[in-house]
Coordinates of C-alpha atoms in Angstrom, one line a residue:
M1 CA -1.8 -115.2 141.0
I2 CA -1.1 -118.8 141.7
K3 CA -4.2 -121.1 141.5
L4 CA -4.2 -124.9 142.6
T5 CA -6.6 -127.5 142.8
N6 CA -7.8 -128.2 146.1
T7 CA -8.6 -131.8 146.6
L8 CA -11.1 -130.5 149.3
G9 CA -14.1 -130.0 146.8
G10 CA -11.8 -130.8 143.7
E11 CA -11.9 -127.1 142.5
K12 CA -9.2 -124.7 141.3
Q13 CA -8.5 -121.9 143.8
A14 CA -6.7 -118.8 144.1
F15 CA -3.9 -119.4 146.6
I16 CA -4.3 -117.0 149.4
P17 CA -2.1 -117.3 152.4
I18 CA -3.3 -117.3 155.9
N19 CA -0.1 -115.2 156.7
A20 CA 1.7 -113.1 154.3
D21 CA 4.9 -113.4 156.1
Q22 CA 5.1 -117.2 156.0
I23 CA 3.4 -120.0 154.2
G24 CA 3.2 -123.4 156.3
I25 CA 3.3 -126.7 154.2
Y26 CA 3.2 -130.1 155.6
V27 CA 3.8 -133.4 153.4
C28 CA 3.3 -136.8 154.8
G29 CA 6.8 -138.4 154.6
V30 CA 8.3 -142.0 154.2
T31 CA 7.8 -144.9 156.5
V32 CA 11.5 -145.7 156.8
Y33 CA 11.1 -149.7 156.6
D34 CA 12.7 -150.3 153.1
L35 CA 14.1 -148.6 150.3
C36 CA 11.9 -145.8 148.5
H37 CA 10.1 -146.6 145.3
L38 CA 9.1 -144.8 142.2
G39 CA 6.0 -143.4 143.7
H40 CA 8.0 -142.0 146.4
G41 CA 10.0 -140.0 144.1
R42 CA 7.2 -138.8 142.2
T43 CA 5.3 -137.3 145.3
F44 CA 8.6 -135.7 146.8
V45 CA 10.0 -134.3 143.5
A46 CA 6.4 -132.6 142.9
F47 CA 6.6 -131.2 146.3
D48 CA 10.0 -130.2 146.2
T49 CA 9.1 -128.4 143.1
I50 CA 6.2 -126.7 144.5
V51 CA 8.2 -125.3 147.3
R52 CA 10.9 -124.1 145.0
Y53 CA 8.4 -122.4 142.8
L54 CA 6.5 -120.6 145.9
R55 CA 10.0 -119.5 147.2
H56 CA 10.9 -118.3 143.6
S57 CA 7.6 -116.3 143.5
G58 CA 8.6 -114.5 146.6
Y59 CA 7.0 -116.4 149.5
N60 CA 8.7 -117.2 152.5
V61 CA 7.9 -121.0 153.3
K62 CA 8.0 -123.2 156.1
F63 CA 8.2 -126.8 154.8
V64 CA 7.7 -129.7 157.1
R65 CA 7.9 -133.2 155.9
N66 CA 8.0 -136.1 158.5
I67 CA 9.5 -139.5 158.7
T68 CA 7.3 -142.4 160.3
D69 CA 9.9 -144.1 162.6
I70 CA 7.6 -146.5 164.4
D71 CA 5.0 -148.6 162.7
D72 CA 4.0 -152.2 162.5
K73 CA 6.1 -152.6 159.3
I74 CA 9.2 -151.3 160.8
I75 CA 8.9 -153.7 163.7
Y76 CA 8.1 -156.6 161.4
R77 CA 11.0 -155.7 159.2
A78 CA 13.6 -155.4 162.0
S79 CA 12.6 -159.0 163.1
Q80 CA 13.2 -160.3 159.7
T81 CA 16.7 -158.5 159.4
G82 CA 17.7 -159.3 163.0
E83 CA 18.4 -155.6 163.8
A84 CA 16.9 -153.4 166.5
W85 CA 14.1 -151.3 165.0
Q86 CA 16.2 -147.9 165.9
Q87 CA 19.1 -149.3 163.5
L88 CA 16.6 -150.3 160.7
V89 CA 15.2 -146.7 160.8
A90 CA 18.7 -145.1 161.0
R91 CA 19.7 -147.2 158.0
M92 CA 16.7 -146.6 155.8
T93 CA 16.6 -142.9 156.6
A94 CA 20.1 -142.7 155.3
E95 CA 19.3 -144.6 152.2
M96 CA 16.2 -142.2 151.6
H97 CA 18.3 -139.1 152.0
R98 CA 20.7 -140.4 149.6
D99 CA 18.1 -141.3 147.0
F100 CA 16.4 -137.7 147.5
A101 CA 19.7 -136.0 147.1
A102 CA 20.3 -137.9 143.8
L103 CA 17.0 -136.5 142.5
N104 CA 18.2 -132.9 143.8
I105 CA 15.2 -132.8 146.4
L106 CA 16.1 -130.2 149.0
P107 CA 16.0 -131.1 152.4
P108 CA 12.8 -129.8 154.3
D109 CA 13.1 -127.1 156.9
V110 CA 12.0 -129.5 159.6
E111 CA 11.8 -133.4 159.4
P112 CA 10.1 -134.5 162.5
K113 CA 9.5 -138.0 163.7
P114 CA 6.7 -139.4 166.0
T115 CA 9.2 -140.8 168.5
E116 CA 10.4 -137.4 169.2
H117 CA 6.9 -135.9 169.8
I118 CA 5.5 -138.5 172.2
P119 CA 4.5 -135.7 174.6
E120 CA 2.5 -133.7 172.0
I121 CA 0.9 -136.9 170.6
I122 CA -0.2 -137.8 174.0
S123 CA -1.7 -134.4 174.6
L124 CA -3.5 -134.4 171.7
I125 CA -5.2 -137.7 172.5
E126 CA -6.0 -136.4 176.1
R127 CA -7.7 -133.5 174.4
L128 CA -9.9 -135.7 172.2
I129 CA -10.7 -137.9 175.0
A130 CA -11.9 -134.8 177.1
R131 CA -13.8 -133.6 174.1
G132 CA -15.5 -136.9 173.6
H133 CA -14.1 -137.8 170.2
A134 CA -12.1 -140.7 171.7
Y135 CA -12.5 -143.7 174.0
L136 CA -10.5 -146.3 175.7
T137 CA -11.2 -150.1 175.3
E138 CA -10.8 -152.8 177.6
E139 CA -7.5 -153.6 175.9
Q140 CA -6.3 -150.2 176.7
D141 CA -6.1 -149.2 173.1
V142 CA -7.4 -145.5 172.6
M143 CA -9.8 -145.2 169.6
F144 CA -11.2 -142.2 167.5
S145 CA -14.8 -142.2 167.2
T146 CA -15.7 -141.3 163.7
A147 CA -19.4 -140.9 164.3
S148 CA -18.4 -137.8 166.5
A149 CA -16.4 -136.0 163.8
K150 CA -18.1 -133.3 161.6
D151 CA -18.3 -133.9 157.8
Y152 CA -16.3 -137.2 157.9
G153 CA -15.8 -138.3 154.4
R154 CA -15.8 -134.9 152.9
L155 CA -12.3 -134.8 151.5
S156 CA -12.5 -138.3 149.8
G157 CA -16.1 -138.0 148.9
Q158 CA -16.9 -141.1 150.6
N159 CA -20.6 -141.7 151.7
I160 CA -20.3 -142.7 155.4
E161 CA -23.5 -145.1 154.9
N162 CA -21.7 -146.7 152.2
L163 CA -18.6 -147.2 153.9
M164 CA -20.4 -148.6 156.9
A165 CA -22.4 -151.0 154.8
G166 CA -19.2 -152.1 153.0
A167 CA -17.0 -152.4 156.1
R168 CA -16.0 -155.8 157.3
I169 CA -16.6 -156.8 160.9
A170 CA -13.9 -155.2 162.7
V171 CA -11.2 -157.4 164.0
N172 CA -11.2 -155.4 167.3
Q173 CA -14.5 -156.2 168.5
Q174 CA -14.2 -153.3 171.0
K175 CA -14.6 -150.7 168.4
Q176 CA -17.8 -148.8 168.7
S177 CA -17.9 -148.4 164.8
P178 CA -15.8 -150.3 162.0
L179 CA -14.6 -146.8 160.9
D180 CA -13.0 -146.0 164.0
F181 CA -9.3 -146.0 164.2
V182 CA -6.7 -146.2 167.0
L183 CA -4.9 -143.3 168.3
W184 CA -2.9 -145.3 170.9
K185 CA -1.7 -148.9 170.5
A186 CA -1.4 -150.8 173.8
A187 CA 2.1 -152.3 173.9
K188 CA 2.4 -156.0 173.1
P189 CA 5.2 -158.2 174.5
G190 CA 8.7 -157.4 173.2
E191 CA 7.6 -154.3 171.0
P192 CA 8.9 -150.8 171.6
S193 CA 6.4 -148.8 173.8
W194 CA 6.3 -145.4 175.7
D195 CA 4.6 -144.6 178.9
S196 CA 1.1 -142.9 178.6
P197 CA -1.8 -142.1 181.1
W198 CA -3.5 -145.4 179.4
G199 CA -0.4 -147.7 180.1
A200 CA 2.7 -148.5 177.9
G201 CA 2.1 -148.2 174.1
R202 CA 2.7 -146.4 170.9
P203 CA 0.9 -143.9 168.7
G204 CA -1.2 -145.0 165.7
W205 CA -0.4 -143.8 162.4
H206 CA -2.9 -140.9 161.8
I207 CA -2.4 -139.1 165.0
E208 CA 1.3 -138.8 164.7
C209 CA 0.8 -136.3 161.5
S210 CA -1.9 -134.2 163.4
A211 CA 0.4 -133.9 166.4
M212 CA 3.4 -132.9 164.5
N213 CA 2.0 -130.4 162.1
S214 CA 0.2 -128.5 164.7
H215 CA 3.3 -128.5 167.0
H216 CA 5.2 -127.0 164.0
L217 CA 2.9 -125.2 162.0
G218 CA -0.1 -124.4 164.5
T219 CA -3.5 -125.8 164.2
H220 CA -4.5 -123.8 161.1
F221 CA -2.0 -124.0 158.0
D222 CA -2.0 -123.4 154.3
I223 CA -1.1 -126.6 152.3
H224 CA -1.0 -130.2 153.3
G225 CA 0.2 -132.9 150.7
G226 CA 0.9 -136.2 150.1
G227 CA 0.2 -139.1 147.5
A228 CA -3.2 -139.8 146.4
D229 CA -3.2 -143.1 148.1
L230 CA -3.2 -141.2 151.5
I231 CA -6.6 -139.4 150.9
F232 CA -8.6 -142.1 152.6
P233 CA -8.1 -143.0 155.2
H234 CA -5.1 -141.3 156.4
H235 CA -5.9 -137.7 155.5
E236 CA -9.6 -138.0 156.0
N237 CA -8.7 -139.2 159.6
E238 CA -6.2 -136.4 160.1
I239 CA -8.9 -134.0 159.4
A240 CA -11.4 -135.8 161.6
Q241 CA -9.1 -135.7 164.6
S242 CA -7.5 -132.2 164.1
T243 CA -10.9 -130.6 163.6
S244 CA -12.2 -132.4 166.6
A245 CA -9.5 -131.3 169.1
H246 CA -9.1 -127.9 167.9
D247 CA -12.1 -125.3 167.1
G248 CA -11.8 -123.5 163.8
P249 CA -10.5 -124.6 160.5
Y250 CA -7.4 -127.0 159.9
V251 CA -5.7 -127.0 156.4
N252 CA -6.9 -124.5 153.7
Y253 CA -5.5 -126.4 150.6
W254 CA -5.0 -130.1 150.0
L255 CA -2.8 -131.2 147.2
H256 CA -2.2 -135.0 146.1
T257 CA 0.1 -136.5 143.5
G258 CA -1.2 -139.1 141.0
M259 CA 0.0 -142.6 141.3
V260 CA 2.9 -144.1 139.1
T261 CA 2.0 -147.1 137.1
V262 CA 4.4 -149.4 135.3
D263 CA 3.1 -150.3 131.7
Q264 CA -0.3 -149.0 132.7
E265 CA -0.4 -151.4 135.7
K266 CA -0.5 -150.7 139.6
M267 CA 3.0 -151.0 141.0
S268 CA 3.1 -154.2 143.0
K269 CA 5.5 -156.6 144.2
S270 CA 3.0 -159.3 143.4
L271 CA 2.9 -158.3 139.8
N272 CA 6.9 -158.3 139.8
N273 CA 7.1 -154.6 138.7
F274 CA 7.9 -153.1 141.9
L275 CA 10.6 -150.7 141.2
T276 CA 12.8 -149.0 143.6
L277 CA 14.6 -145.6 143.2
R278 CA 17.7 -147.1 143.9
D279 CA 17.6 -149.6 140.8
M280 CA 16.4 -146.7 138.8
L281 CA 19.3 -144.7 139.7
Q282 CA 21.8 -147.3 138.8
R283 CA 20.5 -147.0 135.4
Y284 CA 19.6 -143.3 134.9
N285 CA 21.0 -140.1 136.1
G286 CA 18.8 -138.7 139.0
E287 CA 18.1 -135.4 136.9
V288 CA 16.8 -137.8 134.0
L289 CA 14.2 -139.2 136.7
R290 CA 13.4 -135.8 137.9
L291 CA 12.6 -134.6 134.4
F292 CA 10.6 -137.6 133.9
Y293 CA 8.4 -136.9 137.1
L294 CA 8.0 -133.3 135.8
S295 CA 6.9 -134.2 132.5
G296 CA 3.5 -135.1 133.7
H297 CA 1.0 -132.9 135.8
Y298 CA 1.7 -133.7 139.6
R299 CA -2.1 -134.6 139.9
K300 CA -2.2 -136.9 137.1
P301 CA -1.1 -140.6 136.8
L302 CA 2.3 -141.1 135.4
N303 CA 3.2 -144.3 133.5
F304 CA 6.7 -145.7 133.7
T305 CA 8.2 -147.3 130.7
P306 CA 11.8 -147.4 129.8
D307 CA 10.9 -145.6 126.6
N308 CA 9.3 -142.8 128.7
V309 CA 12.5 -142.4 130.8
D310 CA 14.7 -142.6 127.7
S311 CA 12.7 -139.9 126.1
A312 CA 13.4 -137.6 129.3
R313 CA 17.1 -138.6 128.8
A314 CA 17.1 -137.2 125.3
A315 CA 15.0 -134.2 126.3
L316 CA 17.5 -133.4 129.0
A317 CA 20.5 -133.8 126.9
R318 CA 18.8 -131.2 124.3
L319 CA 18.6 -128.9 126.9
Y320 CA 22.3 -129.2 128.5
S321 CA 23.5 -128.9 124.8
V322 CA 22.0 -125.2 124.8
C323 CA 23.3 -124.7 128.3
C324 CA 26.9 -125.3 126.9
F325 CA 27.0 -121.8 125.3
A326 CA 25.2 -119.9 128.1
S327 CA 27.0 -116.5 129.3
D328 CA 26.3 -114.1 131.9
V329 CA 24.5 -111.9 129.7
E330 CA 20.8 -111.4 130.2
S331 CA 18.5 -111.9 126.9
R332 CA 16.6 -108.8 125.8
D333 CA 13.6 -111.3 125.8
H334 CA 14.3 -112.7 129.2
A335 CA 11.3 -111.0 130.8
A336 CA 9.0 -112.3 128.2
W337 CA 10.2 -115.9 128.6
E338 CA 9.9 -115.6 132.4
E339 CA 6.3 -114.3 132.1
R340 CA 5.3 -117.6 129.9
F341 CA 7.2 -119.9 132.4
R342 CA 5.3 -118.1 135.2
L343 CA 1.8 -118.2 133.7
A344 CA 2.3 -122.0 133.2
M345 CA 3.6 -122.6 136.9
D346 CA 0.8 -120.4 138.4
D347 CA -1.7 -122.5 136.7
D348 CA -1.7 -125.4 139.3
F349 CA 2.2 -125.7 139.0
N350 CA 1.9 -127.0 135.5
T351 CA 5.2 -128.4 134.8
P352 CA 4.4 -129.9 131.5
R353 CA 3.6 -126.5 130.3
A354 CA 6.6 -125.0 132.0
L355 CA 9.0 -127.5 130.3
A356 CA 7.1 -126.7 127.0
V357 CA 8.4 -123.0 127.6
M358 CA 11.8 -124.2 128.0
F359 CA 12.0 -126.5 125.0
D360 CA 10.7 -123.4 122.7
L361 CA 13.2 -121.3 124.7
A362 CA 16.0 -124.1 123.7
R363 CA 15.0 -124.2 120.0
V364 CA 15.0 -120.5 119.6
A365 CA 18.5 -120.3 121.2
N366 CA 19.9 -123.1 118.6
Q367 CA 18.4 -121.0 115.8
K368 CA 20.2 -117.9 116.9
L369 CA 23.4 -119.5 117.6
K370 CA 25.1 -119.0 114.1
E371 CA 23.7 -115.5 113.2
E372 CA 23.3 -113.9 116.8
P373 CA 25.6 -115.9 119.0
D374 CA 25.4 -113.4 121.9
E375 CA 21.8 -113.5 122.0
A376 CA 21.7 -117.4 121.7
A377 CA 24.2 -117.4 124.9
A378 CA 21.9 -115.0 126.8
L379 CA 19.0 -117.1 125.9
A380 CA 20.8 -120.1 127.1
T381 CA 21.3 -118.4 130.3
T382 CA 17.7 -117.8 130.6
L383 CA 16.9 -121.4 130.1
K384 CA 19.2 -122.3 132.8
H385 CA 17.5 -119.8 135.3
L386 CA 14.0 -121.0 134.6
G387 CA 15.4 -125.0 134.7
Q388 CA 16.8 -124.5 138.2
V389 CA 13.4 -123.0 139.6
L390 CA 12.3 -126.6 138.7
G391 CA 15.4 -128.2 140.3
L392 CA 16.9 -128.8 136.8
L393 CA 19.9 -127.8 134.8
Y394 CA 22.1 -127.4 138.0
Q395 CA 25.0 -129.6 136.7
E396 CA 28.0 -128.2 134.6
P397 CA 26.6 -129.0 131.2
E398 CA 29.7 -130.8 129.6
R399 CA 30.2 -132.7 132.7
Y400 CA 26.4 -133.8 132.6
L401 CA 26.5 -134.7 128.9
Q402 CA 29.5 -137.0 129.7
S403 CA 28.0 -138.7 132.5
N404 CA 26.8 -142.3 132.8
P405 CA 25.4 -143.6 136.1
R406 CA 26.9 -146.8 135.2
W407 CA 30.5 -145.6 135.1
D408 CA 32.7 -145.4 138.1
E409 CA 35.4 -142.6 138.2
A410 CA 38.0 -145.0 137.1
K411 CA 36.0 -145.7 133.7
M412 CA 35.3 -142.1 133.4
Q413 CA 38.8 -141.0 133.6
Y414 CA 39.6 -143.8 131.1
I415 CA 37.1 -142.5 128.6
T416 CA 38.4 -139.1 129.0
A417 CA 41.9 -140.4 128.3
Q418 CA 41.0 -142.3 125.1
V419 CA 39.4 -138.8 123.7
Q420 CA 42.6 -137.2 124.4
A421 CA 44.7 -140.0 122.9
R422 CA 42.6 -139.7 119.7
E423 CA 43.1 -136.0 119.7
D424 CA 46.9 -136.6 120.0
A425 CA 46.7 -139.2 117.1
R426 CA 45.1 -136.8 114.9
Q427 CA 47.5 -134.0 115.7
N428 CA 50.4 -136.5 114.7
H429 CA 48.5 -137.5 111.7
E430 CA 48.2 -141.0 112.7
W431 CA 44.8 -141.4 111.2
Q432 CA 44.4 -145.1 111.5
R433 CA 45.0 -145.1 115.3
A434 CA 42.7 -142.2 115.6
D435 CA 39.9 -144.2 113.8
E436 CA 40.7 -147.2 115.8
I437 CA 40.0 -145.3 119.0
R438 CA 36.9 -143.3 117.5
A439 CA 35.6 -146.9 116.8
W440 CA 36.2 -148.1 120.2
L441 CA 34.5 -145.0 121.8
E442 CA 31.4 -145.2 119.6
A443 CA 31.1 -148.8 120.8
Q444 CA 31.0 -147.5 124.5
G445 CA 28.3 -145.1 123.4
I446 CA 30.3 -142.0 123.0
E447 CA 29.4 -139.5 120.5
L448 CA 32.3 -137.2 119.2
E449 CA 32.2 -134.0 117.6
D450 CA 35.4 -132.3 115.9
Q451 CA 34.6 -128.5 115.4
N452 CA 37.0 -125.5 115.3
G453 CA 40.0 -127.7 116.0
R454 CA 38.7 -129.2 119.2
T455 CA 37.0 -132.4 119.8
S456 CA 34.0 -132.4 122.2
W457 CA 32.1 -135.4 123.3
K458 CA 29.0 -136.8 125.0
V459 CA 27.2 -140.0 126.0
K460 CA 24.6 -141.1 123.2

């Protein structure tokens, strides 16, 4: 049975779906005003892996991951770049999809945007007003009354009295409480807006997720996730407005990913350690970054250093080296390895333990390669099978081992041609030329192996 740690209460719980026919999962997506950063990669690789594993376990999953396509940051960035906000959103969405594809993150089943759900957002706000949980200010903003919400602060463990005591005086003096938050922002001159019963305006950040997930998954669904930075106030506010608008429970399990640090420091532009996925993907194969993300438990902080990612690169090369001799035969011990892997993943999606199983499997396959080559090949097939559950080992092994993200196709073809030129020189007993080419290849970071009359190569 799958067990997961529920942020709501902080305890590990057995996963019991609301409906055995379909699991509903909603994950808060990216606000598309800039390129994605390392933290985005960590969160969305984690939830991609969780969805993959649930499907591997036999569950039918409906996975919804939104895009925030209207926001103060989007409006401000569009004014900086001199483009229409819609153009900025389209451009950054395409860049996000490009980065996620490089990390082998599968598209969600539904990718909603708030600008496509304005009627649902307005309807939800009207319901909150009618139930006495929201109010209209003189400036025609609609605010949520946190005092009216039951158990506000329960998800994050916040003490409301302490929050109130520590809250700064609200900029908007029309708030009934400093903790109240906006559901509908009245339009400002020159900003995008939509018609509503309260005048032209646009939705607040928190309300969009409640409206979209209830529209696509119903008012009560299984799993809601996101980065740990969203626990408060975003997810706390989601719970408040959703449970105030609808009778009954909202989400059964809340899952949150740990933050990514850089050399043990919080990633920040002011510290000059802010790393985009695009920067990293120009230096590393996307699968290397995926393995790096999975090397830590999704709930724990993950520290980025070049050495840590280089370790992931070397580890992935070891796995692919074993995959090179995979066959279509199933290992006699396949079920035992699958069971060890399953026990690791059933324990709160423990990818570090699951990876340890895979590395044990790779070690055994290598040990059997000389004396039991058929069983070694079968074990390698099992390794590929388990890796692909995690979104790993999906590339052709030799091609992966020969890849370098810094090389374009022309450089790759030239390297391949030089390997062949060395092989031709050896066949013609031109040993000096063969040695010269080998020395040049090694200077390019190429590792050659001559075995059984054939030369194979890979990137060091």
